[in-house]
Amino acid sequence: MSAPSSPTRPSQGSPSQRSPGKTSPLRSSRENSAAPPSPPKSPPKPGVVGPREWEKSLTVKCRLCGGPKCRRCSESAALAKPTSPVTGLHADWATDSMLGMMRPSSRLFQAYRIVEQFQRLKIKAVFNLTLPGEHPYCGDGLVASGFPYDPETDLMAHNIQCYNFGWEDMTTPTLAFMVDLVKVMTGVLSCANQKLAVHCHAGFVYAMPSIHDRFTLHEMAEREGRQYIHSLRSTLGIAPPRVVSFLCKSLEAAAAAASPNAQSLCMIYVTHLPATSDGSMASHFEHMKGLLGTDSDVPPLGQAMVVAADELWPHKVKMNTGEFSDIPPECVGGLLLDWLEHLQVPIVQHPKVVLATGAAFNALPLLTLRTLECIFNLTRTLLTKLLSEHTHATASTTATICDAVVGRTTMACLQLSAGAAKPYFSKVRHLLDTWTCPKPLPLNDGRIAELNLAPVDAAGRFDSPMDRGAVGHGSYS
């Protein structure tokens, strides 16, 4: 099922296979001879939701749900949860931006002003995972759309998008179906501060796919540690996440290959919109103005180098499945910035640490420092390559782009807008010039060799000259 490209009237779900009835051939022939032939049914109009004949076996099950007092989608079920974030619906936040809820009805929309609650919660889209005609006897029943509510009048008339990705109740959809669903959900969530609601029949969030989960740097390291437990990855908690290392090295290699040239790569990096942007032209202009200043020659160049989010999506899908390859150079910078800005906690959680002394900066967790080292090395490579290509005529533009590269890196590490991150640009530039990541203490090779050669007594203790003074004082008891 292809994903809807725009919030038009939801598409009708395809009816599932019906099991053949058990009737005798004689009875069937008499019925067929007596009944006049029924006229052929006209196919449903594209883009129009209509009722459908529901399976008889499921209709029987539906009657056992409780009818108007349905335990899953009735008003009484909604009021049984006083802590619901939406009054009048049984609902829970599955993530910070996705609400799982029971199926609403037109009456509940009116009685509890649910649309106003959605707007207050910044819910911009509703995903309906039921098929038209499903559970016709539950709750408030169905209206002409085949659902308990009319998607157009109850939602879309109030600028709330509605998508119907229905699959048969109590079944598992195909992987291709889920990929389509996740793609559309991600498109909604990619706009700043937008949230969505998902409902099936019950609203117990069983049907909601776990997507767009935010994670911390430490959680990512633990996940990779479990994934690569049998590999040579013995530096868990010390090496940066694999995705950061891969993207940084890929962008460094692209800059070294000069295809595209360093200025183009840097402009793509700089003009990539942060996660806090709403994607409008106005926000794009403000972003570029905050990084590139008032130079009238630079912004048009930046506008021409923007890589759309749709171009990054297929590569994100592949990387989520562990496939790190065949990524165009112009997409690498945006993937890195999106990953950094998707972290639940910024790499540098407290921006004032950037302004502190070197000792305070080095007090950050070692995993954070290793990740920052990888990002800073990439930034240094971009700046070095950019400066090596400039001429006397382009010196001013090159300096502006260099400052913008530093600024965009700062924004991603602090998860701040250009205006909020600007006070930290100069300090990060100073760190790029002077800071090196602390190295682990060197191993005492002499001591290790001595322990390897020292004899072991009957109790399993090393009999070395350095240990003899300790034995008898309780140190090895």
mmCIF file of C-alpha atoms in Angstrom, residues 163-466:
data_model
loop_
_atom_site.group_PDB
_atom_site.id
_atom_site.type_symbol
_atom_site.label_atom_id
_atom_site.label_comp_id
_atom_site.label_asym_id
_atom_site.label_seq_id
_atom_site.Cartn_x
_atom_site.Cartn_y
_atom_site.Cartn_z
ATOM 1 C CA TYR A 163 -4.352 9.147 7.264
ATOM 2 C CA ASN A 164 -6.000 5.727 7.029
ATOM 3 C CA PHE A 165 -3.531 2.826 7.121
ATOM 4 C CA GLY A 166 -5.988 0.093 7.996
ATOM 5 C CA TRP A 167 -5.121 -3.537 8.501
ATOM 6 C CA GLU A 168 -7.323 -6.397 9.618
ATOM 7 C CA ASP A 169 -7.988 -6.502 13.334
ATOM 8 C CA MET A 170 -5.812 -8.884 15.380
ATOM 9 C CA THR A 171 -3.407 -9.540 12.501
ATOM 10 C CA THR A 172 0.145 -8.528 11.640
ATOM 11 C CA PRO A 173 0.726 -6.283 8.603
ATOM 12 C CA THR A 174 3.484 -6.784 6.070
ATOM 13 C CA LEU A 175 6.876 -5.130 6.379
ATOM 14 C CA ALA A 176 6.262 -3.045 3.247
ATOM 15 C CA PHE A 177 3.020 -1.771 4.775
ATOM 16 C CA MET A 178 4.794 -0.769 7.979
ATOM 17 C CA VAL A 179 7.575 0.983 6.061
ATOM 18 C CA ASP A 180 4.980 3.084 4.227
ATOM 19 C CA LEU A 181 3.296 3.924 7.516
ATOM 20 C CA VAL A 182 6.543 4.876 9.225
ATOM 21 C CA LYS A 183 7.605 7.047 6.282
ATOM 22 C CA VAL A 184 4.447 9.135 6.485
ATOM 23 C CA MET A 185 4.672 9.368 10.277
ATOM 24 C CA THR A 186 8.266 10.511 10.049
ATOM 25 C CA GLY A 187 7.268 13.160 7.526
ATOM 26 C CA VAL A 188 4.756 14.575 10.006
ATOM 27 C CA LEU A 189 7.187 14.481 12.918
ATOM 28 C CA SER A 190 10.025 16.047 10.915
ATOM 29 C CA CYS A 191 8.304 19.443 11.128
ATOM 30 C CA ALA A 192 9.189 21.353 14.264
ATOM 31 C CA ASN A 193 7.009 20.818 17.335
ATOM 32 C CA GLN A 194 4.451 18.670 15.489
ATOM 33 C CA LYS A 195 2.937 15.629 17.168
ATOM 34 C CA LEU A 196 0.583 12.911 16.003
ATOM 35 C CA ALA A 197 -2.077 10.575 17.354
ATOM 36 C CA VAL A 198 -2.575 6.931 16.394
ATOM 37 C CA HIS A 199 -5.687 4.862 16.993
ATOM 38 C CA CYS A 200 -6.915 1.388 16.241
ATOM 39 C CA HIS A 201 -10.049 0.099 17.971
ATOM 40 C CA ALA A 202 -8.957 -0.280 21.575
ATOM 41 C CA GLY A 203 -6.326 2.406 21.983
ATOM 42 C CA PHE A 204 -4.018 0.268 24.094
ATOM 43 C CA VAL A 205 -1.083 1.285 21.849
ATOM 44 C CA TYR A 206 -0.397 -2.308 20.817
ATOM 45 C CA ALA A 207 -0.683 -1.357 17.152
ATOM 46 C CA MET A 208 1.577 1.688 17.339
ATOM 47 C CA PRO A 209 4.979 1.144 15.703
ATOM 48 C CA SER A 210 7.871 2.249 17.867
ATOM 49 C CA ILE A 211 9.459 4.856 15.623
ATOM 50 C CA HIS A 212 11.273 8.109 16.047
ATOM 51 C CA ASP A 213 12.491 7.031 19.476
ATOM 52 C CA ARG A 214 14.962 9.494 20.897
ATOM 53 C CA PHE A 215 18.033 8.096 22.604
ATOM 54 C CA THR A 216 21.057 9.280 24.521
ATOM 55 C CA LEU A 217 24.691 8.900 23.569
ATOM 56 C CA HIS A 218 25.252 6.368 26.353
ATOM 57 C CA GLU A 219 22.223 4.304 25.273
ATOM 58 C CA MET A 220 23.569 4.257 21.731
ATOM 59 C CA ALA A 221 26.930 2.974 22.967
ATOM 60 C CA GLU A 222 25.241 0.239 24.992
ATOM 61 C CA ARG A 223 23.140 -0.768 21.982
ATOM 62 C CA GLU A 224 26.220 -1.049 19.806
ATOM 63 C CA GLY A 225 27.981 -2.979 22.533
ATOM 64 C CA ARG A 226 25.228 -5.593 22.489
ATOM 65 C CA GLN A 227 25.194 -5.660 18.688
ATOM 66 C CA TYR A 228 28.933 -6.095 18.279
ATOM 67 C CA ILE A 229 29.603 -8.174 21.393
ATOM 68 C CA HIS A 230 31.333 -10.896 19.354
ATOM 69 C CA SER A 231 33.442 -8.486 17.308
ATOM 70 C CA LEU A 232 36.690 -6.738 18.104
ATOM 71 C CA ARG A 233 34.824 -3.735 19.522
ATOM 72 C CA SER A 234 36.418 -3.844 22.967
ATOM 73 C CA THR A 235 36.385 -0.085 23.544
ATOM 74 C CA LEU A 236 32.765 0.232 24.671
ATOM 75 C CA GLY A 237 32.289 3.578 26.377
ATOM 76 C CA ILE A 238 35.522 4.960 24.864
ATOM 77 C CA ALA A 239 35.057 4.903 21.091
ATOM 78 C CA PRO A 240 32.387 7.168 19.553
ATOM 79 C CA PRO A 241 29.241 5.547 18.140
ATOM 80 C CA ARG A 242 29.753 3.733 14.872
ATOM 81 C CA VAL A 243 27.377 6.011 12.974
ATOM 82 C CA VAL A 244 29.316 9.114 14.040
ATOM 83 C CA SER A 245 32.670 7.602 13.092
ATOM 84 C CA PHE A 246 31.352 6.445 9.719
ATOM 85 C CA LEU A 247 29.724 9.750 8.773
ATOM 86 C CA CYS A 248 32.669 11.863 9.931
ATOM 87 C CA LYS A 249 35.185 9.746 8.029
ATOM 88 C CA SER A 250 32.956 9.701 4.936
ATOM 89 C CA LEU A 251 32.688 13.483 4.901
ATOM 90 C CA GLU A 252 36.427 13.856 5.485
ATOM 91 C CA ALA A 253 37.085 11.537 2.535
ATOM 92 C CA ALA A 254 34.685 13.527 0.351
ATOM 93 C CA ALA A 255 36.455 16.760 1.267
ATOM 94 C CA ALA A 256 39.831 15.210 0.480
ATOM 95 C CA ALA A 257 38.565 13.964 -2.888
ATOM 96 C CA ALA A 258 37.253 17.457 -3.700
ATOM 97 C CA SER A 259 34.200 16.049 -5.452
ATOM 98 C CA PRO A 260 32.154 18.113 -4.910
ATOM 99 C CA ASN A 261 34.562 20.876 -3.942
ATOM 100 C CA ALA A 262 35.055 21.862 -0.331
ATOM 101 C CA GLN A 263 33.012 25.036 -0.617
ATOM 102 C CA SER A 264 29.991 23.132 -1.916
ATOM 103 C CA LEU A 265 30.291 20.518 0.836
ATOM 104 C CA CYS A 266 30.578 23.207 3.488
ATOM 105 C CA MET A 267 27.575 25.116 2.157
ATOM 106 C CA ILE A 268 25.477 21.936 2.169
ATOM 107 C CA TYR A 269 26.593 21.371 5.765
ATOM 108 C CA VAL A 270 25.862 24.941 6.828
ATOM 109 C CA THR A 271 22.457 25.326 5.188
ATOM 110 C CA HIS A 272 21.040 22.061 6.540
ATOM 111 C CA LEU A 273 18.057 23.129 8.622
ATOM 112 C CA PRO A 274 18.068 22.161 12.315
ATOM 113 C CA ALA A 275 15.396 19.993 13.881
ATOM 114 C CA THR A 276 13.822 23.059 15.528
ATOM 115 C CA SER A 277 13.003 24.588 12.139
ATOM 116 C CA ASP A 278 9.502 24.383 10.690
ATOM 117 C CA GLY A 279 10.888 24.036 7.153
ATOM 118 C CA SER A 280 9.417 27.284 5.841
ATOM 119 C CA MET A 281 11.295 29.714 3.630
ATOM 120 C CA ALA A 282 11.211 32.298 6.411
ATOM 121 C CA SER A 283 12.898 29.959 8.898
ATOM 122 C CA HIS A 284 15.402 28.938 6.226
ATOM 123 C CA PHE A 285 16.296 32.573 5.617
ATOM 124 C CA GLU A 286 16.651 33.267 9.349
ATOM 125 C CA HIS A 287 18.874 30.208 9.727
ATOM 126 C CA MET A 288 21.161 31.318 6.903
ATOM 127 C CA LYS A 289 21.219 34.898 8.123
ATOM 128 C CA GLY A 290 22.216 33.746 11.613
ATOM 129 C CA LEU A 291 25.148 31.720 10.262
ATOM 130 C CA LEU A 292 26.241 33.626 7.156
ATOM 131 C CA GLY A 293 25.579 37.184 8.258
ATOM 132 C CA THR A 294 24.500 39.924 5.867
ATOM 133 C CA ASP A 295 26.785 39.076 2.952
ATOM 134 C CA SER A 296 24.417 39.296 -0.021
ATOM 135 C CA ASP A 297 26.571 37.024 -2.184
ATOM 136 C CA VAL A 298 26.517 34.005 0.122
ATOM 137 C CA PRO A 299 22.803 33.259 0.857
ATOM 138 C CA PRO A 300 21.809 32.485 -2.772
ATOM 139 C CA LEU A 301 24.677 30.007 -2.970
ATOM 140 C CA GLY A 302 23.443 28.383 0.226
ATOM 141 C CA GLN A 303 19.879 28.115 -1.031
ATOM 142 C CA ALA A 304 21.047 26.247 -4.120
ATOM 143 C CA MET A 305 22.893 23.683 -1.993
ATOM 144 C CA VAL A 306 20.065 22.547 0.292
ATOM 145 C CA VAL A 307 19.528 18.769 0.396
ATOM 146 C CA ALA A 308 15.863 17.931 0.997
ATOM 147 C CA ALA A 309 14.829 15.664 3.847
ATOM 148 C CA ASP A 310 13.276 13.252 1.337
ATOM 149 C CA GLU A 311 16.736 12.631 -0.114
ATOM 150 C CA LEU A 312 18.091 11.669 3.304
ATOM 151 C CA TRP A 313 15.254 9.327 4.241
ATOM 152 C CA PRO A 314 16.329 6.221 2.231
ATOM 153 C CA HIS A 315 19.835 6.447 3.680
ATOM 154 C CA LYS A 316 18.468 6.712 7.228
ATOM 155 C CA VAL A 317 16.446 3.555 6.641
ATOM 156 C CA LYS A 318 19.519 1.669 5.416
ATOM 157 C CA MET A 319 21.671 2.874 8.300
ATOM 158 C CA ASN A 320 19.023 1.850 10.825
ATOM 159 C CA THR A 321 19.317 -1.684 9.461
ATOM 160 C CA GLY A 322 23.115 -1.606 9.780
ATOM 161 C CA GLU A 323 23.936 -0.876 6.132
ATOM 162 C CA PHE A 324 26.660 1.774 6.071
ATOM 163 C CA SER A 325 27.523 2.230 2.406
ATOM 164 C CA ASP A 326 26.754 4.019 -0.853
ATOM 165 C CA ILE A 327 25.838 7.387 0.661
ATOM 166 C CA PRO A 328 26.321 10.365 -1.689
ATOM 167 C CA PRO A 329 28.781 12.938 -0.291
ATOM 168 C CA GLU A 330 26.174 15.702 -0.364
ATOM 169 C CA CYS A 331 23.937 13.694 2.009
ATOM 170 C CA VAL A 332 26.536 12.822 4.641
ATOM 171 C CA GLY A 333 26.610 16.177 6.422
ATOM 172 C CA GLY A 334 22.830 16.323 6.802
ATOM 173 C CA LEU A 335 22.729 12.767 8.155
ATOM 174 C CA LEU A 336 25.339 13.606 10.784
ATOM 175 C CA LEU A 337 23.598 16.806 11.868
ATOM 176 C CA ASP A 338 20.206 15.098 12.042
ATOM 177 C CA TRP A 339 21.654 12.322 14.200
ATOM 178 C CA LEU A 340 23.228 14.784 16.632
ATOM 179 C CA GLU A 341 20.063 16.865 16.873
ATOM 180 C CA HIS A 342 17.920 13.765 17.360
ATOM 181 C CA LEU A 343 19.650 12.833 20.621
ATOM 182 C CA GLN A 344 17.376 13.069 23.625
ATOM 183 C CA VAL A 345 20.119 14.919 25.496
ATOM 184 C CA PRO A 346 22.597 17.121 23.569
ATOM 185 C CA ILE A 347 26.177 15.924 23.423
ATOM 186 C CA VAL A 348 27.086 18.995 25.478
ATOM 187 C CA GLN A 349 24.124 19.083 27.828
ATOM 188 C CA HIS A 350 25.058 22.336 29.573
ATOM 189 C CA PRO A 351 26.220 25.011 27.085
ATOM 190 C CA LYS A 352 28.123 26.907 29.776
ATOM 191 C CA VAL A 353 30.614 24.033 29.878
ATOM 192 C CA VAL A 354 31.850 25.283 26.501
ATOM 193 C CA LEU A 355 32.693 28.626 28.089
ATOM 194 C CA ALA A 356 34.431 27.037 31.082
ATOM 195 C CA THR A 357 38.101 26.240 31.484
ATOM 196 C CA GLY A 358 39.815 23.400 29.682
ATOM 197 C CA ALA A 359 39.819 21.329 32.874
ATOM 198 C CA ALA A 360 36.040 21.662 33.225
ATOM 199 C CA PHE A 361 35.546 20.713 29.584
ATOM 200 C CA ASN A 362 37.757 17.658 30.026
ATOM 201 C CA ALA A 363 35.601 16.610 32.977
ATOM 202 C CA LEU A 364 32.853 15.588 30.555
ATOM 203 C CA PRO A 365 32.283 11.815 30.237
ATOM 204 C CA LEU A 366 34.957 10.093 28.188
ATOM 205 C CA LEU A 367 32.389 8.842 25.657
ATOM 206 C CA THR A 368 31.273 12.442 25.107
ATOM 207 C CA LEU A 369 34.856 13.607 24.665
ATOM 208 C CA ARG A 370 35.626 10.832 22.173
ATOM 209 C CA THR A 371 32.530 11.751 20.147
ATOM 210 C CA LEU A 372 33.400 15.451 20.228
ATOM 211 C CA GLU A 373 36.931 14.595 19.135
ATOM 212 C CA CYS A 374 35.540 12.827 16.066
ATOM 213 C CA ILE A 375 33.249 15.765 15.220
ATOM 214 C CA PHE A 376 35.959 18.364 15.817
ATOM 215 C CA ASN A 377 38.414 16.463 13.612
ATOM 216 C CA LEU A 378 35.844 16.573 10.807
ATOM 217 C CA THR A 379 35.315 20.303 11.311
ATOM 218 C CA ARG A 380 39.066 20.931 11.243
ATOM 219 C CA THR A 381 39.349 18.953 8.004
ATOM 220 C CA LEU A 382 36.585 20.989 6.362
ATOM 221 C CA LEU A 383 38.151 24.270 7.445
ATOM 222 C CA THR A 384 41.619 23.243 6.293
ATOM 223 C CA LYS A 385 40.362 22.118 2.900
ATOM 224 C CA LEU A 386 38.252 25.242 2.504
ATOM 225 C CA LEU A 387 41.180 27.532 3.271
ATOM 226 C CA SER A 388 43.448 25.637 0.885
ATOM 227 C CA GLU A 389 41.087 26.312 -2.034
ATOM 228 C CA HIS A 390 40.442 30.005 -1.498
ATOM 229 C CA THR A 391 41.998 32.775 -3.529
ATOM 230 C CA HIS A 392 42.599 36.423 -2.732
ATOM 231 C CA ALA A 393 39.344 37.346 -4.472
ATOM 232 C CA THR A 394 37.316 34.881 -2.401
ATOM 233 C CA ALA A 395 39.043 35.404 0.946
ATOM 234 C CA SER A 396 36.103 37.256 2.502
ATOM 235 C CA THR A 397 33.539 34.657 1.411
ATOM 236 C CA THR A 398 35.781 31.813 2.592
ATOM 237 C CA ALA A 399 36.146 33.377 6.033
ATOM 238 C CA THR A 400 32.360 33.747 6.282
ATOM 239 C CA ILE A 401 31.781 30.105 5.349
ATOM 240 C CA CYS A 402 34.461 28.946 7.817
ATOM 241 C CA ASP A 403 32.702 30.779 10.637
ATOM 242 C CA ALA A 404 29.391 29.299 9.500
ATOM 243 C CA VAL A 405 30.798 25.741 9.563
ATOM 244 C CA VAL A 406 31.931 26.277 13.157
ATOM 245 C CA GLY A 407 28.545 27.744 14.004
ATOM 246 C CA ARG A 408 26.597 24.854 12.486
ATOM 247 C CA THR A 409 28.719 22.343 14.416
ATOM 248 C CA THR A 410 28.056 24.301 17.606
ATOM 249 C CA MET A 411 24.311 24.309 16.942
ATOM 250 C CA ALA A 412 24.240 20.529 16.505
ATOM 251 C CA CYS A 413 26.330 19.780 19.595
ATOM 252 C CA LEU A 414 24.264 22.096 21.807
ATOM 253 C CA GLN A 415 20.925 21.560 19.989
ATOM 254 C CA LEU A 416 20.334 25.302 19.811
ATOM 255 C CA SER A 417 19.161 27.654 17.089
ATOM 256 C CA ALA A 418 21.645 29.916 15.335
ATOM 257 C CA GLY A 419 20.666 32.889 17.474
ATOM 258 C CA ALA A 420 20.845 30.990 20.772
ATOM 259 C CA ALA A 421 24.155 29.295 19.900
ATOM 260 C CA LYS A 422 25.917 32.411 18.596
ATOM 261 C CA PRO A 423 27.559 33.361 21.946
ATOM 262 C CA TYR A 424 29.386 30.009 21.868
ATOM 263 C CA PHE A 425 30.749 30.189 18.303
ATOM 264 C CA SER A 426 34.041 31.865 19.218
ATOM 265 C CA LYS A 427 34.699 29.511 22.135
ATOM 266 C CA VAL A 428 34.141 26.437 19.965
ATOM 267 C CA ARG A 429 36.498 27.928 17.376
ATOM 268 C CA HIS A 430 39.089 28.292 20.147
ATOM 269 C CA LEU A 431 38.539 24.652 21.162
ATOM 270 C CA LEU A 432 39.050 23.579 17.553
ATOM 271 C CA ASP A 433 42.400 25.364 17.528
ATOM 272 C CA THR A 434 43.694 24.282 20.923
ATOM 273 C CA TRP A 435 41.807 21.337 22.433
ATOM 274 C CA THR A 436 42.891 17.720 22.232
ATOM 275 C CA CYS A 437 41.023 14.838 23.752
ATOM 276 C CA PRO A 438 42.630 13.446 26.927
ATOM 277 C CA LYS A 439 44.473 10.215 26.307
ATOM 278 C CA PRO A 440 44.170 7.210 28.625
ATOM 279 C CA LEU A 441 47.033 6.586 31.002
ATOM 280 C CA PRO A 442 49.769 4.456 29.409
ATOM 281 C CA LEU A 443 50.087 0.872 30.528
ATOM 282 C CA ASN A 444 52.973 -0.031 32.828
ATOM 283 C CA ASP A 445 54.630 -2.513 30.481
ATOM 284 C CA GLY A 446 57.408 -3.271 32.953
ATOM 285 C CA ARG A 447 54.976 -4.159 35.698
ATOM 286 C CA ILE A 448 52.911 -6.321 33.320
ATOM 287 C CA ALA A 449 56.015 -8.189 32.185
ATOM 288 C CA GLU A 450 57.097 -8.720 35.765
ATOM 289 C CA LEU A 451 53.693 -10.142 36.707
ATOM 290 C CA ASN A 452 53.743 -12.438 33.699
ATOM 291 C CA LEU A 453 57.157 -13.828 34.680
ATOM 292 C CA ALA A 454 56.636 -13.988 38.433
ATOM 293 C CA PRO A 455 56.061 -17.496 39.887
ATOM 294 C CA VAL A 456 52.758 -18.280 41.566
ATOM 295 C CA ASP A 457 52.689 -19.969 44.982
ATOM 296 C CA ALA A 458 50.305 -22.723 46.078
ATOM 297 C CA ALA A 459 47.652 -20.190 47.130
ATOM 298 C CA GLY A 460 47.641 -18.609 43.669
ATOM 299 C CA ARG A 461 49.557 -15.482 44.717
ATOM 300 C CA PHE A 462 52.323 -13.838 42.703
ATOM 301 C CA ASP A 463 55.744 -14.202 44.291
ATOM 302 C CA SER A 464 57.384 -11.051 42.975
ATOM 303 C CA PRO A 465 59.750 -8.715 44.847
ATOM 304 C CA MET A 466 57.162 -5.904 44.779
#
